[in-house]
Each structure stands twice: as C-alpha cells, then as structure tokens.
CSV table of C-alpha atoms and ligand atoms in Angstrom, one decimal:
chain,number,residue,atom,x,y,z
H,1,MET,CA,-74.2,-14.4,84.3
H,2,THR,CA,-77.1,-12.7,82.6
H,3,SER,CA,-76.6,-9.4,81.4
H,4,PRO,CA,-77.6,-6.8,80.4
H,5,VAL,CA,-80.3,-7.1,83.0
H,6,ALA,CA,-83.7,-6.2,82.0
H,7,ASN,CA,-85.0,-3.2,83.9
H,8,THR,CA,-88.7,-2.6,84.9
H,9,ASP,CA,-87.8,0.4,86.7
H,10,SER,CA,-88.6,3.8,85.0
H,11,PRO,CA,-85.5,5.9,85.3
H,12,ARG,CA,-87.7,9.0,85.9
H,13,ALA,CA,-89.5,7.4,88.8
H,14,ARG,CA,-86.2,6.1,90.2
H,15,LEU,CA,-84.7,9.6,90.1
H,16,LEU,CA,-87.7,11.2,91.6
H,17,GLY,CA,-87.4,8.8,94.5
H,18,LEU,CA,-83.7,9.7,94.9
H,19,PHE,CA,-84.3,13.4,94.9
H,20,GLY,CA,-87.7,13.5,96.8
H,21,SER,CA,-89.7,16.6,97.4
H,22,LYS,CA,-90.0,19.4,99.8
H,23,ARG,CA,-93.1,21.5,100.3
H,24,GLY,CA,-94.4,19.7,97.2
H,25,ASP,CA,-91.4,20.8,95.1
H,26,LEU,CA,-88.7,18.7,93.7
H,27,ALA,CA,-85.8,18.9,96.1
H,28,VAL,CA,-82.1,18.7,95.5
H,29,GLY,CA,-80.3,17.5,98.8
H,30,GLY,CA,-83.3,18.6,100.7
H,31,VAL,CA,-83.4,22.1,99.2
H,32,PRO,CA,-86.5,22.9,97.0
H,33,ALA,CA,-85.7,23.5,93.5
H,34,ALA,CA,-87.6,26.7,93.6
H,35,ASP,CA,-85.3,28.1,96.3
H,36,LEU,CA,-82.3,27.1,94.4
H,37,ALA,CA,-83.5,28.9,91.3
H,38,GLN,CA,-84.5,32.0,93.3
H,39,GLN,CA,-81.1,32.2,95.0
H,40,PHE,CA,-78.7,31.4,92.1
H,41,GLY,CA,-80.9,32.1,88.9
H,42,THR,CA,-81.6,30.0,86.0
H,43,PRO,CA,-80.6,28.1,83.9
H,44,LEU,CA,-78.6,26.3,86.8
H,45,PHE,CA,-77.0,22.8,87.4
H,46,ALA,CA,-77.5,21.6,90.8
H,47,TYR,CA,-75.7,18.5,92.2
H,48,ASP,CA,-76.6,16.5,95.3
H,49,ALA,CA,-73.1,15.4,96.6
H,50,GLU,CA,-74.8,12.6,98.8
H,51,ILE,CA,-76.2,10.9,95.7
H,52,ALA,CA,-72.9,10.7,94.1
H,53,ARG,CA,-71.3,9.5,97.4
H,54,ARG,CA,-73.9,6.8,97.6
H,55,GLN,CA,-73.1,5.5,94.0
H,56,LEU,CA,-69.4,5.5,94.8
H,57,ALA,CA,-70.1,3.5,98.1
H,58,ALA,CA,-72.1,0.9,96.1
H,59,VAL,CA,-69.3,0.5,93.6
H,60,ARG,CA,-66.7,0.1,96.3
H,61,ALA,CA,-68.9,-2.4,98.0
H,62,ALA,CA,-69.3,-4.5,94.9
H,63,PHE,CA,-65.6,-4.3,93.9
H,64,GLY,CA,-64.2,-4.9,97.4
H,65,THR,CA,-60.9,-3.2,98.8
H,66,ARG,CA,-58.5,-4.7,96.3
H,67,VAL,CA,-60.1,-2.5,93.5
H,68,GLU,CA,-59.5,1.2,93.8
H,69,VAL,CA,-62.2,3.4,92.2
H,70,LEU,CA,-61.1,6.5,90.1
H,71,TYR,CA,-63.5,9.3,89.3
H,72,ALA,CA,-63.3,10.3,85.6
H,73,LEU,CA,-63.3,14.1,85.9
H,74,LYS,CA,-64.4,14.4,82.2
H,75,ALA,CA,-68.0,13.4,83.2
H,76,ASN,CA,-68.1,16.6,85.4
H,77,PRO,CA,-65.2,18.7,86.3
H,78,CYS,CA,-66.8,20.4,89.1
H,79,VAL,CA,-64.2,20.8,91.7
H,80,ARG,CA,-66.6,20.6,94.7
H,81,LEU,CA,-68.2,17.5,93.5
H,82,ALA,CA,-64.8,15.8,92.7
H,83,ARG,CA,-63.7,16.8,96.2
H,84,ALA,CA,-66.7,15.2,97.7
H,85,LEU,CA,-65.9,12.0,95.9
H,86,ARG,CA,-62.0,12.2,96.8
H,87,LEU,CA,-63.2,12.6,100.6
H,88,ALA,CA,-65.4,9.5,100.2
H,89,GLY,CA,-62.4,7.4,98.9
H,90,ALA,CA,-62.1,7.9,95.1
H,91,GLY,CA,-59.0,8.5,93.1
H,92,ALA,CA,-58.9,10.7,89.9
H,93,GLU,CA,-58.7,9.7,86.2
H,94,LEU,CA,-57.9,12.6,84.0
H,95,ALA,CA,-57.6,13.4,80.4
H,96,SER,CA,-55.9,16.7,80.0
H,97,GLY,CA,-53.6,19.0,81.6
H,98,GLY,CA,-56.5,21.2,82.6
H,99,GLU,CA,-58.1,18.2,84.4
H,100,VAL,CA,-54.8,17.8,86.2
H,101,LEU,CA,-55.2,21.3,87.5
H,102,LEU,CA,-58.9,20.7,88.5
H,103,ALA,CA,-57.9,17.3,90.3
H,104,ARG,CA,-55.1,19.4,92.2
H,105,ALA,CA,-57.8,21.9,93.2
H,106,ALA,CA,-60.1,19.2,94.4
H,107,GLY,CA,-57.1,17.9,96.7
H,108,PHE,CA,-56.2,14.7,94.9
H,109,ASP,CA,-52.6,13.5,95.5
H,110,GLY,CA,-50.4,12.9,92.4
H,111,ALA,CA,-50.3,9.2,93.3
H,112,ALA,CA,-54.0,9.0,93.1
H,113,MET,CA,-54.1,10.3,89.7
H,114,GLN,CA,-54.0,8.5,86.3
H,115,PHE,CA,-53.9,10.3,83.0
H,116,ALA,CA,-55.2,8.7,79.8
H,117,GLY,CA,-56.2,10.2,76.5
H,118,PRO,CA,-54.9,10.2,73.0
H,119,GLY,CA,-53.0,13.2,71.9
H,120,LYS,CA,-51.6,14.5,75.1
H,121,SER,CA,-49.7,17.6,74.1
H,122,ALA,CA,-46.3,18.6,75.6
H,123,ALA,CA,-48.0,21.1,77.8
H,124,ASP,CA,-50.4,18.3,79.1
H,125,LEU,CA,-47.4,16.2,79.9
H,126,ALA,CA,-45.4,18.9,81.5
H,127,VAL,CA,-48.4,19.8,83.9
H,128,ALA,CA,-48.8,16.0,84.6
H,129,LEU,CA,-45.2,15.6,85.6
H,130,GLU,CA,-45.2,18.6,87.6
H,131,ALA,CA,-48.3,17.5,89.6
H,132,GLY,CA,-46.5,14.2,90.0
H,133,VAL,CA,-49.3,12.2,88.4
H,134,GLY,CA,-49.0,8.5,89.5
H,135,THR,CA,-49.6,6.9,86.2
H,136,LEU,CA,-49.5,8.2,82.6
H,137,ASN,CA,-51.6,5.8,80.6
H,138,VAL,CA,-49.5,6.0,77.4
H,139,GLU,CA,-51.3,5.7,74.1
H,140,SER,CA,-48.5,5.2,71.4
H,141,ALA,CA,-44.9,4.6,71.0
H,142,ALA,CA,-44.5,8.4,69.9
H,143,GLU,CA,-46.3,9.5,73.1
H,144,TYR,CA,-43.9,7.3,75.1
H,145,ALA,CA,-40.8,8.9,73.4
H,146,ALA,CA,-42.2,12.3,74.3
H,147,VAL,CA,-42.6,11.3,77.9
H,148,ARG,CA,-39.2,9.8,78.1
H,149,ALA,CA,-37.6,13.0,76.4
H,150,LEU,CA,-39.4,15.2,79.2
H,151,ALA,CA,-38.5,12.9,82.1
H,152,GLN,CA,-34.9,13.0,81.0
H,153,GLU,CA,-35.0,16.8,80.7
H,154,GLN,CA,-36.6,17.3,84.1
H,155,ARG,CA,-34.7,14.4,85.7
H,156,VAL,CA,-37.7,12.6,87.0
H,157,ARG,CA,-38.9,9.0,86.7
H,158,PRO,CA,-42.6,9.1,85.9
H,159,GLY,CA,-44.9,6.1,86.3
H,160,VAL,CA,-46.4,4.9,83.0
H,161,ALA,CA,-48.8,2.2,81.9
H,162,LEU,CA,-49.7,1.3,78.5
H,163,ARG,CA,-53.3,1.6,77.4
H,164,VAL,CA,-54.2,-1.5,75.4
H,165,ASN,CA,-56.5,-1.7,72.5
H,166,LEU,CA,-57.5,-5.3,72.9
H,167,SER,CA,-58.1,-7.3,69.6
H,168,GLN,CA,-61.4,-8.5,70.9
H,169,GLN,CA,-64.3,-6.1,70.3
H,170,ALA,CA,-65.8,-4.5,73.4
H,171,THR,CA,-69.3,-5.4,72.4
H,172,GLY,CA,-71.4,-4.2,75.3
H,173,ALA,CA,-70.7,-0.4,75.3
H,174,ARG,CA,-73.0,2.0,73.2
H,175,VAL,CA,-69.8,4.1,72.7
H,176,ARG,CA,-67.0,1.5,71.8
H,177,MET,CA,-63.4,2.6,72.4
H,178,SER,CA,-61.5,-0.7,72.3
H,179,GLY,CA,-61.3,-3.5,69.9
H,180,GLY,CA,-60.3,-3.5,66.2
H,181,SER,CA,-59.1,-0.4,64.6
H,182,LYS,CA,-59.2,2.4,67.1
H,183,LYS,CA,-57.6,5.8,67.7
H,184,PHE,CA,-57.3,4.8,71.4
H,185,GLY,CA,-54.5,3.0,73.0
H,186,ILE,CA,-51.9,0.6,71.7
H,187,ASP,CA,-52.8,-2.4,69.5
H,188,GLU,CA,-52.4,-5.6,71.8
H,189,SER,CA,-49.8,-7.0,69.3
H,190,ALA,CA,-47.6,-3.9,69.7
H,191,VAL,CA,-47.8,-3.8,73.6
H,192,LEU,CA,-45.0,-6.3,74.6
H,193,PRO,CA,-42.2,-4.6,72.2
H,194,LEU,CA,-43.0,-1.2,73.7
H,195,ALA,CA,-43.0,-2.6,77.3
H,196,GLN,CA,-39.7,-4.2,76.6
H,197,ALA,CA,-38.4,-0.8,75.3
H,198,ILE,CA,-39.6,1.0,78.4
H,199,VAL,CA,-37.9,-1.5,80.7
H,200,ARG,CA,-34.7,-1.5,78.6
H,201,ASP,CA,-34.5,2.5,78.6
H,202,ASP,CA,-35.1,2.5,82.3
H,203,VAL,CA,-36.1,6.1,82.2
H,204,CYS,CA,-39.8,5.7,83.3
H,205,GLU,CA,-41.2,3.2,85.6
H,206,LEU,CA,-43.5,0.8,83.7
H,207,ARG,CA,-46.2,0.2,86.3
H,208,GLY,CA,-48.7,-1.7,84.3
H,209,LEU,CA,-51.7,-1.8,81.8
H,210,HIS,CA,-54.8,-0.1,81.3
H,211,VAL,CA,-57.9,-0.8,79.1
H,212,TYR,CA,-61.0,1.2,78.6
H,213,GLY,CA,-63.8,-0.6,76.5
H,214,GLY,CA,-66.2,2.2,76.1
H,215,SER,CA,-69.1,4.2,77.5
H,216,GLN,CA,-72.7,3.5,78.4
H,217,ASN,CA,-71.9,-0.3,78.8
H,218,PHE,CA,-75.0,-2.2,80.1
H,219,ASP,CA,-73.4,-5.6,79.7
H,220,ALA,CA,-71.4,-6.5,82.8
H,221,ALA,CA,-70.3,-10.0,81.0
H,222,SER,CA,-68.7,-8.0,78.2
H,223,TRP,CA,-67.1,-5.6,80.8
H,224,VAL,CA,-65.6,-8.5,82.7
H,225,ALA,CA,-64.5,-10.1,79.4
H,226,SER,CA,-62.5,-7.0,78.6
H,227,ALA,CA,-60.8,-7.0,82.0
H,228,ARG,CA,-60.0,-10.7,81.6
H,229,GLY,CA,-58.5,-9.8,78.1
H,230,LEU,CA,-56.3,-7.3,79.8
H,231,THR,CA,-55.3,-9.7,82.5
H,232,ALA,CA,-54.2,-12.2,79.7
H,233,VAL,CA,-52.1,-9.5,78.1
H,234,ALA,CA,-50.5,-8.6,81.4
H,235,GLN,CA,-49.4,-12.3,81.8
H,236,ARG,CA,-47.7,-12.3,78.5
H,237,VAL,CA,-46.1,-8.9,79.1
H,238,GLU,CA,-44.8,-10.1,82.5
H,239,GLN,CA,-43.3,-13.1,80.9
H,240,GLY,CA,-41.8,-11.1,78.2
H,241,ILE,CA,-40.1,-8.5,80.4
H,242,ALA,CA,-39.4,-11.0,83.1
H,243,ARG,CA,-40.8,-9.0,85.9
H,244,PRO,CA,-44.3,-8.3,87.5
H,245,LEU,CA,-46.5,-5.5,86.7
H,246,ALA,CA,-47.5,-3.4,89.6
H,247,GLN,CA,-51.0,-2.4,88.6
H,248,LEU,CA,-53.8,-3.1,86.2
H,249,ASN,CA,-56.7,-0.6,85.2
H,250,PHE,CA,-59.8,-2.3,83.9
H,251,GLY,CA,-61.6,0.7,82.7
H,252,GLY,CA,-65.2,1.6,83.3
H,253,GLY,CA,-68.0,3.1,81.4
H,254,PHE,CA,-70.9,1.4,83.4
H,255,GLY,CA,-74.2,2.4,81.9
H,256,ILE,CA,-76.9,4.5,83.5
H,257,PRO,CA,-80.4,3.9,82.1
H,258,THR,CA,-82.0,7.1,80.5
H,259,VAL,CA,-85.4,6.0,79.0
H,260,ASP,CA,-88.0,3.3,80.1
H,261,GLY,CA,-86.7,0.1,78.8
H,262,ASP,CA,-83.2,0.8,79.1
H,263,PRO,CA,-81.4,-2.1,80.9
H,264,SER,CA,-79.5,-1.8,84.3
H,265,PHE,CA,-75.8,-2.4,84.5
H,266,ASP,CA,-75.3,-5.6,86.8
H,267,LEU,CA,-72.8,-3.9,89.4
H,268,VAL,CA,-72.6,-7.0,91.5
H,269,ALA,CA,-71.9,-9.4,88.5
H,270,ALA,CA,-69.1,-6.8,87.4
H,271,GLY,CA,-67.7,-6.8,90.9
H,272,ARG,CA,-67.7,-10.5,91.2
H,273,GLY,CA,-66.1,-10.9,87.8
H,274,ALA,CA,-63.3,-8.5,88.7
H,275,GLY,CA,-63.0,-10.2,92.1
H,276,ASP,CA,-62.2,-13.6,90.3
H,277,LEU,CA,-59.5,-11.7,88.3
H,278,VAL,CA,-57.8,-10.1,91.4
H,279,ARG,CA,-58.2,-13.0,93.7
H,280,GLY,CA,-54.8,-14.7,94.1
H,281,ALA,CA,-52.9,-11.7,92.7
H,282,ARG,CA,-49.8,-10.6,94.5
H,283,GLU,CA,-50.6,-8.7,97.7
H,284,ASP,CA,-48.7,-5.5,96.3
H,285,GLN,CA,-50.4,-5.5,93.0
H,286,ARG,CA,-53.0,-2.6,92.5
H,287,PHE,CA,-56.1,-2.7,90.5
H,288,SER,CA,-58.4,0.1,89.5
H,289,ILE,CA,-61.5,1.0,87.6
H,290,GLU,CA,-62.5,4.4,86.5
H,291,LEU,CA,-66.0,5.7,86.3
H,292,GLY,CA,-67.7,9.0,85.4
H,293,ARG,CA,-71.3,8.7,84.4
H,294,TYR,CA,-72.1,6.0,86.8
H,295,LEU,CA,-71.0,8.0,89.9
H,296,VAL,CA,-72.4,11.3,88.9
H,297,ALA,CA,-75.1,11.2,86.2
H,298,GLU,CA,-77.9,10.7,88.7
H,299,CYS,CA,-76.9,13.5,91.2
H,300,GLY,CA,-77.5,16.3,88.9
H,301,VAL,CA,-80.6,18.4,87.6
H,302,TYR,CA,-80.6,21.2,85.1
H,303,LEU,CA,-83.2,23.9,86.2
H,304,THR,CA,-84.5,26.0,83.4
H,305,ARG,CA,-87.5,28.4,83.4
H,306,VAL,CA,-90.3,28.6,81.0
H,307,LEU,CA,-90.1,31.9,79.1
H,308,ASP,CA,-93.1,31.5,76.8
H,309,VAL,CA,-95.8,28.9,75.9
H,310,LYS,CA,-97.4,28.7,72.5
H,311,GLU,CA,-99.2,26.2,70.2
H,312,SER,CA,-98.4,25.5,66.7
H,313,GLY,CA,-99.9,23.0,64.3
H,314,GLY,CA,-101.8,21.5,67.3
H,315,LYS,CA,-98.7,21.0,69.3
H,316,ARG,CA,-97.8,22.7,72.5
H,317,PHE,CA,-94.5,24.3,72.9
H,318,ALA,CA,-92.7,25.6,76.0
H,319,ILE,CA,-89.8,27.9,75.3
H,320,VAL,CA,-87.3,27.7,78.1
H,321,ASP,CA,-84.2,29.9,79.1
H,322,GLY,CA,-81.8,26.9,79.0
H,323,GLY,CA,-81.1,24.6,76.0
H,324,MET,CA,-78.5,22.4,74.1
H,325,HIS,CA,-75.8,25.1,74.7
H,326,HIS,CA,-75.8,24.0,78.3
H,327,PHE,CA,-77.0,20.5,78.2
H,328,GLY,CA,-76.2,19.2,74.8
H,329,ALA,CA,-76.6,15.5,75.7
H,330,ALA,CA,-80.2,16.0,76.7
H,331,ALA,CA,-80.8,17.5,73.3
H,332,GLY,CA,-79.2,14.4,71.7
H,333,LEU,CA,-75.6,15.7,71.1
H,334,GLY,CA,-73.2,12.8,70.9
H,335,ALA,CA,-75.8,10.1,70.7
H,336,VAL,CA,-76.4,7.9,67.6
H,337,ILE,CA,-80.0,7.4,68.8
H,338,LYS,CA,-81.5,10.3,70.7
H,339,ARG,CA,-82.9,9.2,74.0
H,340,ALA,CA,-85.3,11.6,75.7
H,341,TYR,CA,-83.8,12.6,79.1
H,342,PRO,CA,-86.4,12.5,82.1
H,343,VAL,CA,-88.0,15.9,82.6
H,344,VAL,CA,-90.2,17.1,85.5
H,345,ALA,CA,-92.2,20.2,86.3
H,346,CYS,CA,-90.6,21.2,89.7
H,347,ALA,CA,-93.7,22.3,91.4
H,348,GLN,CA,-95.5,19.2,90.6
H,349,PRO,CA,-92.9,16.5,90.2
H,350,ASP,CA,-95.2,13.6,89.9
H,351,ALA,CA,-97.7,15.2,87.6
H,352,ARG,CA,-97.7,13.9,84.0
H,353,THR,CA,-100.3,14.5,81.1
H,354,THR,CA,-101.1,12.8,77.9
H,355,ALA,CA,-101.0,16.0,76.0
H,356,PRO,CA,-97.4,16.3,75.4
H,357,TRP,CA,-95.0,19.4,75.4
H,358,SER,CA,-91.9,20.2,73.4
H,359,LEU,CA,-89.4,21.9,75.3
H,360,GLY,CA,-87.3,24.2,73.1
H,361,GLY,CA,-84.5,26.3,74.1
H,362,PRO,CA,-83.5,29.9,72.9
H,363,LEU,CA,-81.2,28.8,70.2
H,364,CYS,CA,-81.9,29.2,66.5
H,365,THR,CA,-81.9,25.6,65.6
H,366,PRO,CA,-84.5,22.8,65.9
H,367,ALA,CA,-81.8,20.7,67.4
H,368,ASP,CA,-82.3,22.9,70.5
H,369,GLU,CA,-84.8,20.7,72.1
H,370,LEU,CA,-84.4,19.5,75.6
H,371,GLY,CA,-87.6,17.2,75.1
H,372,ALA,CA,-90.0,16.3,72.5
H,373,ASP,CA,-93.4,15.1,73.5
H,374,VAL,CA,-92.7,15.3,77.1
H,375,ALA,CA,-95.7,14.4,79.4
H,376,LEU,CA,-95.8,17.4,81.7
H,377,PRO,CA,-98.8,19.2,83.3
H,378,GLN,CA,-100.0,22.5,81.9
H,379,LEU,CA,-97.1,24.9,81.8
H,380,HIS,CA,-97.1,28.6,82.1
H,381,ALA,CA,-94.3,31.3,81.6
H,382,GLY,CA,-92.3,31.3,84.8
H,383,ASP,CA,-92.7,27.6,85.7
H,384,LEU,CA,-89.5,25.8,86.7
H,385,ILE,CA,-88.5,22.6,84.8
H,386,ALA,CA,-85.8,20.2,85.8
H,387,VAL,CA,-84.0,18.1,83.3
H,388,LEU,CA,-82.7,15.0,85.3
H,389,LEU,CA,-79.5,12.9,84.7
H,390,ALA,CA,-77.7,16.2,84.4
H,391,GLY,CA,-74.7,15.3,86.6
H,392,ALA,CA,-72.6,13.8,83.8
H,393,TYR,CA,-71.7,15.0,80.5
H,394,GLY,CA,-73.8,18.3,81.0
H,395,PHE,CA,-72.4,21.7,80.8
H,396,THR,CA,-68.8,20.9,79.8
H,397,PHE,CA,-69.9,18.4,77.0
H,398,SER,CA,-72.1,21.3,75.5
H,399,PRO,CA,-71.6,23.8,72.6
H,400,THR,CA,-71.5,26.6,75.3
H,401,LEU,CA,-70.6,29.4,72.9
H,402,PHE,CA,-73.1,28.8,70.3
H,403,LEU,CA,-75.5,31.8,70.1
H,404,SER,CA,-73.5,33.6,72.7
H,405,HIS,CA,-75.6,33.4,75.8
H,406,PRO,CA,-74.1,33.5,79.2
H,407,THR,CA,-72.8,30.1,80.8
H,408,PRO,CA,-75.0,28.7,83.6
H,409,ALA,CA,-74.1,28.6,87.2
H,410,GLU,CA,-73.4,25.4,89.1
H,411,VAL,CA,-74.2,24.6,92.7
H,412,VAL,CA,-73.4,21.6,94.9
H,413,VAL,CA,-75.7,20.7,97.7
H,414,GLU,CA,-74.2,19.2,100.8
H,415,ASN,CA,-75.8,18.7,104.2
H,416,GLY,CA,-78.7,20.7,103.2
H,417,VAL,CA,-76.7,23.8,102.1
H,418,ALA,CA,-76.2,25.0,98.5
H,419,GLN,CA,-72.8,26.2,97.7
H,420,LEU,CA,-72.1,28.0,94.5
H,421,ALA,CA,-69.6,25.8,92.4
H,422,ARG,CA,-69.3,27.9,89.4
H,423,ALA,CA,-70.4,31.6,88.9
H,424,ARG,CA,-72.8,32.4,86.2
H,425,GLY,CA,-71.2,33.9,83.1
H,426,SER,CA,-72.1,37.4,81.9
H,427,MET,CA,-73.2,38.5,78.5
H,428,ALA,CA,-70.0,40.4,78.1
H,429,ASP,CA,-68.0,37.3,78.2
H,430,VAL,CA,-68.5,36.8,74.6
H,431,LEU,CA,-66.2,39.6,74.1
H,432,ALA,CA,-63.5,38.5,76.5
H,433,ALA,CA,-61.1,36.9,74.1
H,434,GLN,CA,-61.9,38.6,71.0
H,435,GLN,CA,-59.3,40.9,69.3
H,436,TYR,CA,-60.9,43.6,67.4
Z,501,PLP,C1,-60.4,6.7,79.2
Z,501,PLP,C2,-61.7,6.9,79.8
Z,501,PLP,N1,-61.9,6.6,81.0
Z,501,PLP,C3,-63.0,6.7,81.7
Z,501,PLP,C4,-64.0,7.4,81.0
Z,501,PLP,C5,-65.4,7.6,81.6
Z,501,PLP,O1,-66.5,7.1,81.1
Z,501,PLP,P1,-67.8,7.0,81.9
Z,501,PLP,O2,-68.3,8.3,82.1
Z,501,PLP,O3,-68.8,6.3,80.7
Z,501,PLP,O4,-67.6,6.0,82.9
Z,501,PLP,C6,-64.0,7.8,79.7
Z,501,PLP,C7,-65.1,8.3,78.9
Z,501,PLP,O5,-65.0,8.6,77.7
Z,501,PLP,C8,-62.7,7.5,79.0
Z,501,PLP,O6,-62.4,7.7,77.8
C-alpha cells in the first residue's frame, strides 16, 4: 500500500467542481450564493446535504456492510445535517451530554450512538444513560467506576467499551490522539485488568474496544495499522476474559486536503485493510468507524460580505463582516501550521489574480484573517466571498464570544431548497447570561 497518496488536484478546483455555479454565481445545492445571502443575511454557513451524503456513500462502499459508519457530531452539530446523514445510514459518535441531545433531536436511536471523550461529567453520563446510548467508550478506571455507580443507582445495564491508548504511535495523523503518553483512553497494558473487573462486576455489559488514532490522517496504512493494533488487543482481552467481544470501533480521522500539495486519504486502501480485519470475524460481531471531517468538511461554505476595501503599504485588504469568531479554523485556530482555506469571490468563482488580497474580519486582532495573499479578482464593498471547507470544525470550533458579535445563521440546502438550520444571533445576546 502506498500512502499517503500524492494529490495532483487542487482542493479549490475540486470544491468548485462539487458546488458548481448558477447564473455565474457559486451555487450551494443549486441555489446561488447571492440568493442565500440575500434571504438569510451574512455571515452565513450554508451546507449542501447532498455532498455530505455522497461522502458517506463513498465510505460505506469502500468499507462494506460489515462496518458501520458513525457520524462524529463534534465536526458539525447541525441537527438538519446530522439527520440527513442518519437517513443516509450513519450512526452517531458523541462526545458530550449536549451532543447526546443533538443526536436525539436528529432522530438517532440510542443503539446507534457511541459516546467517547475524556472527562465525562456525572451530568453527561446521566443524559447518556437516559437516552439509552448503545455504547459508552470508557476512558479510565475512575470513569468506569462512575458509570457502574450510576448504573446501579438507576438499575440499568449500560453497554460499555474501553477506549484503548495503543502503545504504538498513530504516526499518520496531523493531530495525534493515540500512542505513548496521552490524555485519551486507557493505556494498552491496563485494558485487560479493567475488562476483567467489568466482567466480574457484571453491572455493565462489556461490549468491546475502541481506538481513535487522531485527526487529519492522510496515511491509510497507518490508520489500518492502528485498527490492526486494536484487533490484537481484542484477541488478548477475549482470551483473558474467556468470552468474545461483541464490537470493535476502529476510529476515524480521515484527512481532507486543504491546500494544493496536500495528499489525499486513500479510502479504498483503508476499506480494504479494514476488510482484511473483519473478514472471518463471527457473524454477530459488529465493527464501526467514526468520521467527522471526512463526511462534512466539503459540504459547507462560509459566506461573508466585503465591508471595506483599502490599501496599506502596497498590500490590498478586504475587510469582511465574518471572521475567526465564526470560522476560527480558517484563520488557523487549532493548527500547528496555518494552511490557507480555499476562498472564492461568489460572483466570479473561477476568477483569480496575481495581485493578492488579505481578507480580514472585524475583530481587533491580526489573527482575524480568513486569508492572507488570496488570489481573488478586484473586490468592492458589498461583494460576497465564500470560504470553502466550512462544513467541519467551523462555527462551533470558533471563539464565538470574542468581540461580542452576533453568531451567524446556518442553512442546509436539500433538493434545491435552503432551510434555516440555526437562527442568527442578535446583538443583545451578549447580555443574555450576564448578571449585573
Ligand atoms: C474520539 C473521536 N472520534 C471522532 C473524531 C472525529 O474526527 P474527524 O473529524 O477528524 O474525523 C474525533 C475528533 O477529535 C474524536 O476525538
């Protein structure tokens, strides 16, 4: 297997191809961006549900029927979008009590939910048990003790799995979350004793194991190695507890290219690797993977309008009405190396220029820059700009309260119709929770 796969495509060109245009304007689900901005205002997140569904279908085709695909709601907790993915066959991966509520609102059955995340509070666990979350991916012995106590109190028998921190490093991911010393999961060496304790207690049902190597992984071979590592731990646990494990969750984190030169994640190779691991498994054993970014990053655009255009020191600046408070990741938040997100002028999606623009938002920090040296055509106040790859880790991954601007609206476009998914905040929201 050769991975990561070198990529000759430009992410910008690929995304423009996915969205297409209408009346010369960038379109989202067939609706011109200008119409969306006019109807719902700016700044605005707009998601094309069909693009997300197609990604899910591609993953399901690559992994086959034995592997269930869970949507990690942390990537985008938009209920309409999550519901579209549920209707297209996804389960749900959750990381807080709030996400359990969102998944319920999107119509997911408890049985289709798995809940992972370090530091689950008593309130998180209570909501999860109440919703009948199928599997709690337990991250420490103390967390298991809390689940057991709650289960005894509520006289329920929750399904639990142990999130394994493999001793092997998850080398492929840009954001590594397994291997060596980590805050996530249970060190491989401590998994069997805890599994034995759970079986001995017989309060919870030990369903299986979980691993999550990290995010923005472009190396399918390293991803398969981590899944293989989990399978090896599972075999040792099964011997140690003298019973089979009902399920294994191989994690996710498949990468999406942002800039020219970023590699592609080899989905087919990952699916083939997982297929090798599940082939020959017992009929009743369940396997899952959990993906956020890979399913939804490409389906979203962030629409922002130019408020002002100026020149300083020979550089051109367009000041826009959106910024890092809504789309922190595009401004580099959370990235060790800032990678410029693709940006287009909606009225001339294909137009580029060699005289670059800096796109600055309204926040009083130089960090509030949605693009530096962006090749865009001549801009004027009132022009509409789209930042692409806005479907994952956008609005809810951003410092929304900084500088006290209203939160943006979100819409989901399905079958050519744009539906409001989150109402725009108002200026007065900044006072809502204050006591004075
Ligand atoms: C446990 C777990 N599962 C799934 C995900 C989703 O990752 P991604 O959006 O990279 O697929 C994350 C992201 O941090 C995670 O921590």
